[in-house]
Amino acid sequence: MTRIPFNKPYLHGRELVYIAQAVASGKISGDGMFTRKCHQFFEQRWGFPKTLMTTSCTDALEMCALLLDIREGDEVIVPSFTFVSTANAFVLRGARLVFADSEPDNPNLDPRGLEALITPRTRAIVVVHYAGVACDMDPILTLAASRGIVVVEDAAQAIDSYYKSRPLGSLGTLATFSFHETKNVIAGEGGLLVINNPQLTERAEIIREKGTNRSAFFRGEVDKYGWVDIGSSFLPSDIVSAYLYAQLEVLDAIQLRRKALWQRYWDNLAPALPAKGVKLPVVPAWASNNGHMFYLVCESLAQRSVLIEALKKEGIDAVFHYQSLHRSRYYAARHDGRELPNCDRFADCLVRLPFFYELQDADVDRICGTVLAAL
Ligand SMILES: *Cc1c(COP(=O)(O)O)cnc(C)c1O
């Protein structure tokens, strides 16, 4: 019985060649040849006006909070069902979090509850496209625009995914992506900031370069560079970008395979699971599926525990996901006390099945067989 891990990083072909090229070029610090190639790729492929590679999606989110001048007393609306970084980035600047609940049938932020969360102090709404599936952006963008609130997309899982044919990452004022080893295209640790409002571009470059205007200096726009604003070191080594660029070059092949794996899970499980009280992932009509993740929603925490245990016995690593941030040890006492029942249900009942590029069809069949036998 071979073990099936939940995730496995992989080489597609040219990663090590490009890393060697980066070293041979004599420059492996930030903004080298491969970082430029990555920026070009993102800007050409999805029409993003400006992109900046970062050391992680977490750092890209922290850059968003800095760029938006989030400060003490500001309120930021975030989903409670998300990774800590979505929230932490704004808490670091002194913001108070106002948590939004998930939709009833999928973990994304429910726009229906949103207006009631807005106060005169609301500065930003951060949406998370869970599993690469788009939030219902039109009502969110319309509401935010009418109240002068900025929308940030945490698109960590959402590369090459779309909302009504518009690429995710192009809809908010700012957006962030992750290339952590669990995402569709990887660099170990890495991220991207997308700047859709050109007025924020210059300052984004400065914040990313330790508060200096070094980027403008290297373009010859200023004759010396110095300390002009706050900032930190948010740019990755060119080695990270070299690894990533090798994956971007074969993005279509990666996506094709991941979508095929997703479909195989679906075909195996969709006929049998509803009768057992287990729900399949929901992809609303407005959203595309980028093959980021395959998850199930059990009818109870107990049923999920049985399932995870049964898979573990067969050497298969299935894992649950986020625990509600409004109940977290750090934030529970600061939360305003509202119940967020949909979020709590996904925290208790959602389980993710192994999903990575090198997963074999036979592995998927074995996993599904074990799932069906366990329930
Ligand atoms: C992975 C992930 C992050 C964090 O990405 P890093 O690159 O690891 O910092 C943030 N938000 C969401 C929704 C994620 O899935």
XYZ file of C-alpha atoms and ligand atoms in Angstrom:
390
model
C 0.000 0.000 0.000
C 1.681 3.193 -1.099
C 0.957 6.256 0.919
C -0.800 9.118 -0.841
C 0.236 12.474 0.655
C -2.110 15.435 0.655
C 0.301 17.508 -1.404
C 3.611 17.006 -3.168
C 5.787 19.722 -4.713
C 7.056 18.859 -8.140
C 9.410 19.803 -10.945
C 7.891 20.095 -14.364
C 11.113 20.262 -16.299
C 13.058 23.487 -16.518
C 13.020 24.702 -12.912
C 16.569 23.585 -12.149
C 17.830 24.779 -15.540
C 16.464 28.248 -14.873
C 17.827 28.355 -11.336
C 21.271 27.509 -12.747
C 20.817 30.251 -15.369
C 19.913 32.767 -12.688
C 23.086 31.922 -10.774
C 25.196 32.036 -13.939
C 23.780 35.480 -14.779
C 25.618 36.846 -11.763
C 22.521 38.178 -10.015
C 20.236 36.201 -7.739
C 18.905 39.004 -5.552
C 15.476 40.509 -6.260
C 14.194 41.881 -9.562
C 16.570 39.903 -11.765
C 15.895 38.413 -15.181
C 13.388 35.779 -14.043
C 11.442 38.158 -11.818
C 11.003 40.395 -14.880
C 9.893 37.408 -16.958
C 7.296 36.497 -14.321
C 5.969 40.078 -14.218
C 5.695 40.122 -18.014
C 3.914 36.800 -18.001
C 1.249 37.942 -15.519
C 0.751 41.291 -17.198
C 0.430 39.809 -20.702
C -1.578 36.733 -19.856
C -4.256 38.350 -17.705
C -3.878 42.013 -18.583
C -2.959 43.066 -15.026
C -1.748 46.689 -15.252
C 1.135 46.135 -12.812
C 2.423 43.125 -10.897
C 5.181 42.727 -8.318
C 6.578 39.396 -7.170
C 6.705 39.132 -3.377
C 8.177 36.657 -0.919
C 4.699 35.301 -0.159
C 1.018 36.038 -0.508
C 1.129 36.968 3.171
C 3.653 39.681 2.361
C 1.588 40.855 -0.608
C -1.379 41.231 1.770
C 0.783 43.181 4.225
C 1.782 45.429 1.341
C -1.928 46.012 0.613
C -2.514 47.170 4.181
C 0.486 49.522 3.973
C -0.537 50.851 0.556
C -4.078 51.560 1.703
C -2.740 53.375 4.777
C -4.807 51.186 7.074
C -4.446 52.476 10.604
C -5.718 52.279 14.180
C -9.497 52.623 14.276
C -10.079 51.532 10.683
C -12.398 48.603 10.094
C -11.699 45.938 7.514
C -14.273 43.338 6.491
C -12.791 39.870 5.969
C -14.345 36.423 5.752
C -13.944 34.393 8.925
C -13.336 31.257 6.870
C -9.879 32.070 5.547
C -6.184 31.731 6.176
C -4.874 33.875 9.039
C -2.803 36.067 6.723
C -5.911 37.586 5.097
C -6.797 39.024 8.492
C -3.414 39.385 10.165
C -2.046 41.704 7.473
C -4.605 44.353 8.467
C -4.419 43.707 12.218
C -0.694 44.470 11.992
C -1.645 48.015 10.945
C -4.085 48.389 13.853
C -7.331 47.647 12.021
C -10.378 46.155 13.692
C -11.691 43.112 11.844
C -15.355 42.735 11.030
C -15.929 39.140 10.027
C -18.296 38.173 7.227
C -20.034 34.813 7.039
C -19.725 32.339 4.159
C -22.428 31.610 1.626
C -24.758 28.786 2.690
C -23.570 26.394 -0.027
C -19.888 27.342 -0.436
C -17.184 28.899 1.741
C -16.953 32.238 -0.095
C -18.033 35.486 1.537
C -21.802 35.985 1.250
C -22.497 39.402 -0.311
C -26.033 39.372 1.081
C -24.827 40.067 4.620
C -22.248 42.625 3.613
C -24.065 45.952 3.686
C -25.029 45.515 7.336
C -21.337 45.226 8.252
C -20.357 48.582 6.791
C -19.849 51.574 9.095
C -18.304 55.012 8.487
C -14.978 53.469 9.587
C -14.969 50.668 7.006
C -11.921 51.107 4.774
C -11.646 47.831 2.904
C -13.409 44.588 2.051
C -11.113 41.632 1.503
C -12.595 38.777 -0.485
C -11.090 35.293 -0.703
C -11.830 33.171 -3.761
C -11.914 29.862 -1.913
C -10.677 26.839 -3.870
C -10.080 29.210 -6.792
C -13.839 29.713 -7.191
C -14.868 33.347 -7.598
C -16.884 35.215 -5.004
C -19.973 36.911 -6.432
C -18.033 40.065 -7.239
C -20.570 42.349 -8.961
C -22.717 43.048 -5.874
C -19.565 43.375 -3.747
C -17.884 45.818 -6.144
C -21.062 47.863 -6.593
C -21.658 48.162 -2.866
C -18.006 49.011 -2.149
C -17.885 51.667 -4.878
C -21.088 53.281 -3.639
C -19.578 53.653 -0.155
C -16.030 54.583 -1.173
C -14.564 51.342 0.162
C -11.623 49.555 -1.427
C -11.897 45.888 -2.439
C -8.843 43.646 -2.091
C -8.870 40.153 -3.616
C -7.000 37.457 -1.736
C -6.612 35.341 -4.869
C -4.000 33.060 -3.271
C -5.740 29.968 -4.661
C -7.223 31.567 -7.730
C -4.636 31.688 -10.470
C -6.112 31.270 -13.959
C -9.654 31.486 -12.663
C -12.446 33.789 -13.760
C -15.584 35.664 -12.704
C -17.948 36.017 -15.666
C -14.893 35.692 -17.936
C -12.938 38.404 -16.066
C -9.690 37.091 -14.556
C -9.593 36.890 -10.772
C -7.004 39.332 -9.539
C -8.221 42.002 -11.970
C -11.380 42.967 -10.081
C -10.232 44.560 -6.833
C -8.109 47.687 -6.460
C -5.379 45.293 -5.306
C -5.062 41.521 -5.462
C -2.644 38.912 -4.155
C -1.579 35.443 -5.311
C 0.433 32.674 -3.639
C 3.032 30.301 -5.027
C 3.357 28.302 -1.828
C 4.005 24.649 -2.578
C 0.337 23.766 -2.047
C -0.929 26.062 -4.817
C -1.392 25.351 -8.555
C 1.947 26.831 -9.626
C 4.639 26.891 -7.015
C 7.955 28.369 -6.012
C 8.296 26.924 -2.517
C 7.366 30.223 -0.904
C 6.377 33.132 -3.114
C 3.606 35.546 -3.934
C 2.410 38.309 -6.208
C 0.849 41.708 -5.688
C -1.422 42.962 -8.471
C -1.952 46.730 -8.604
C -5.037 47.575 -10.630
C -5.059 51.257 -9.685
C -2.047 52.910 -11.377
C -2.036 55.642 -8.737
C -0.740 53.086 -6.243
C 2.053 51.693 -8.406
C 4.914 54.002 -7.501
C 4.312 53.672 -3.790
C 3.965 49.887 -4.090
C 7.461 49.735 -5.582
C 8.810 51.870 -2.753
C 7.134 49.862 0.021
C 8.482 46.646 -1.525
C 12.038 48.052 -1.623
C 12.442 48.922 2.078
C 10.855 52.337 1.681
C 13.372 53.473 -0.937
C 12.922 54.612 -4.518
C 15.451 52.049 -5.704
C 13.184 50.720 -8.481
C 12.872 54.173 -10.045
C 16.650 54.605 -9.683
C 17.360 51.401 -11.624
C 15.053 52.591 -14.383
C 17.075 55.823 -14.516
C 14.147 57.963 -13.395
C 16.011 59.479 -10.429
C 19.764 60.037 -10.136
C 20.121 58.644 -6.630
C 17.947 56.637 -4.360
C 17.103 57.078 -0.725
C 14.603 56.591 2.038
C 11.312 58.137 0.951
C 8.545 56.218 2.785
C 7.924 53.271 5.085
C 8.480 49.820 3.660
C 10.132 46.479 4.126
C 11.884 43.762 2.140
C 9.071 42.186 0.168
C 10.913 41.139 -2.998
C 11.975 37.535 -3.529
C 15.313 36.206 -4.727
C 15.505 35.619 -8.469
C 15.953 31.910 -7.634
C 12.322 31.846 -6.484
C 11.196 33.530 -9.693
C 13.313 31.145 -11.789
C 11.497 28.169 -10.288
C 8.149 29.875 -10.766
C 8.823 30.929 -14.352
C 9.508 27.323 -15.359
C 6.037 26.476 -14.057
C 4.334 29.465 -15.675
C 5.711 28.396 -19.052
C 3.760 25.150 -18.760
C 0.763 26.605 -16.947
C -1.687 25.261 -19.522
C -0.446 21.696 -19.109
C -0.580 22.008 -15.328
C -4.111 23.379 -15.430
C -5.288 20.728 -17.876
C -4.041 17.967 -15.596
C -5.438 19.523 -12.431
C -8.863 20.008 -14.008
C -8.825 16.391 -15.208
C -8.053 15.214 -11.667
C -10.877 17.361 -10.309
C -13.275 15.931 -12.882
C -12.210 12.371 -12.038
C -12.966 12.980 -8.351
C -16.317 14.427 -9.346
C -17.238 11.564 -11.687
C -16.346 9.003 -9.025
C -18.120 10.700 -6.145
C -21.014 12.750 -7.500
C -23.394 9.827 -8.124
C -23.046 8.308 -4.639
C -22.252 11.001 -2.080
C -25.469 13.035 -1.804
C -27.330 9.944 -0.566
C -24.824 9.741 2.292
C -25.413 13.333 3.364
C -22.086 14.536 1.994
C -21.990 17.573 -0.286
C -19.725 18.156 -3.256
C -17.996 21.437 -4.105
C -20.246 24.126 -5.563
C -19.057 26.144 -8.559
C -21.652 28.892 -9.160
C -22.616 29.848 -12.722
C -20.527 33.049 -12.544
C -17.326 31.180 -11.616
C -14.790 29.026 -13.412
C -13.038 26.071 -11.817
C -9.229 26.272 -11.849
C -8.667 22.800 -10.397
C -7.115 24.112 -7.213
C -8.744 21.813 -4.706
C -11.247 18.995 -4.296
C -13.209 19.182 -1.066
C -16.269 17.545 0.438
C -18.641 18.907 3.064
C -19.692 16.236 5.556
C -22.962 16.417 7.468
C -21.203 16.645 10.842
C -17.843 16.938 12.535
C -18.245 13.311 13.663
C -18.773 12.078 10.119
C -15.734 14.046 8.953
C -13.571 12.520 11.693
C -14.673 9.016 10.676
C -13.820 9.794 7.061
C -10.373 11.278 7.771
C -9.551 8.345 10.062
C -10.671 5.751 7.496
C -8.539 7.396 4.816
C -5.570 7.571 7.161
C -5.836 3.811 7.813
C -5.456 3.316 4.053
C -2.422 5.596 3.924
C -4.313 8.532 2.425
C -3.807 12.026 3.855
C -7.043 14.011 3.803
C -7.165 17.202 5.805
C -9.687 19.692 7.112
C -9.115 23.365 6.516
C -9.611 26.745 8.189
C -10.931 27.086 11.700
C -13.229 30.108 12.100
C -11.089 33.180 12.764
C -13.844 34.810 14.852
C -13.409 31.910 17.291
C -9.616 31.835 17.189
C -7.621 32.126 20.385
C -6.222 35.438 19.195
C -9.376 37.144 17.975
C -12.384 35.577 19.767
C -12.360 38.145 22.584
C -12.064 41.016 20.082
C -14.892 39.758 17.835
C -18.212 41.601 18.073
C -20.034 38.432 19.059
C -22.115 37.799 15.934
C -22.702 34.150 15.078
C -21.328 33.042 11.709
C -23.003 29.658 11.284
C -22.015 28.924 7.690
C -18.372 29.596 8.434
C -18.484 27.322 11.495
C -20.078 24.554 9.442
C -17.282 24.639 6.862
C -14.719 24.725 9.672
C -16.256 21.577 11.182
C -17.359 19.655 8.117
C -15.122 20.463 5.143
C -12.440 17.953 4.188
C -9.873 18.257 1.390
C -8.741 15.213 -0.572
C -5.170 14.767 -1.894
C -4.605 17.037 -4.854
C -1.340 17.614 -6.729
C -0.024 17.534 -10.258
C 1.596 14.109 -10.043
C -1.430 12.402 -8.484
C -2.365 9.450 -10.712
C -5.814 8.517 -11.997
C -5.484 5.226 -10.132
C -4.752 7.160 -6.922
C -7.957 9.169 -7.350
C -9.928 5.968 -7.910
C -8.408 4.402 -4.806
C -9.137 7.512 -2.703
C -12.737 7.644 -3.930
C -13.225 3.936 -3.280
C -12.021 4.446 0.275
C -14.259 7.497 0.759
C -17.333 5.610 -0.436
C -16.538 2.546 1.675
C -15.997 4.684 4.781
C -19.342 6.432 4.576
C -2.101 30.085 0.777
C -2.961 31.214 1.189
C -2.432 32.384 1.748
C -0.998 32.527 2.143
O -0.118 32.372 1.105
P 1.467 32.377 1.424
O 2.063 32.544 0.068
O 1.759 31.055 2.043
O 1.739 33.517 2.319
C -3.278 33.439 2.011
N -4.599 33.357 1.759
C -5.142 32.244 1.237
C -6.602 32.220 0.957
C -4.347 31.132 0.959
O -4.903 30.029 0.449
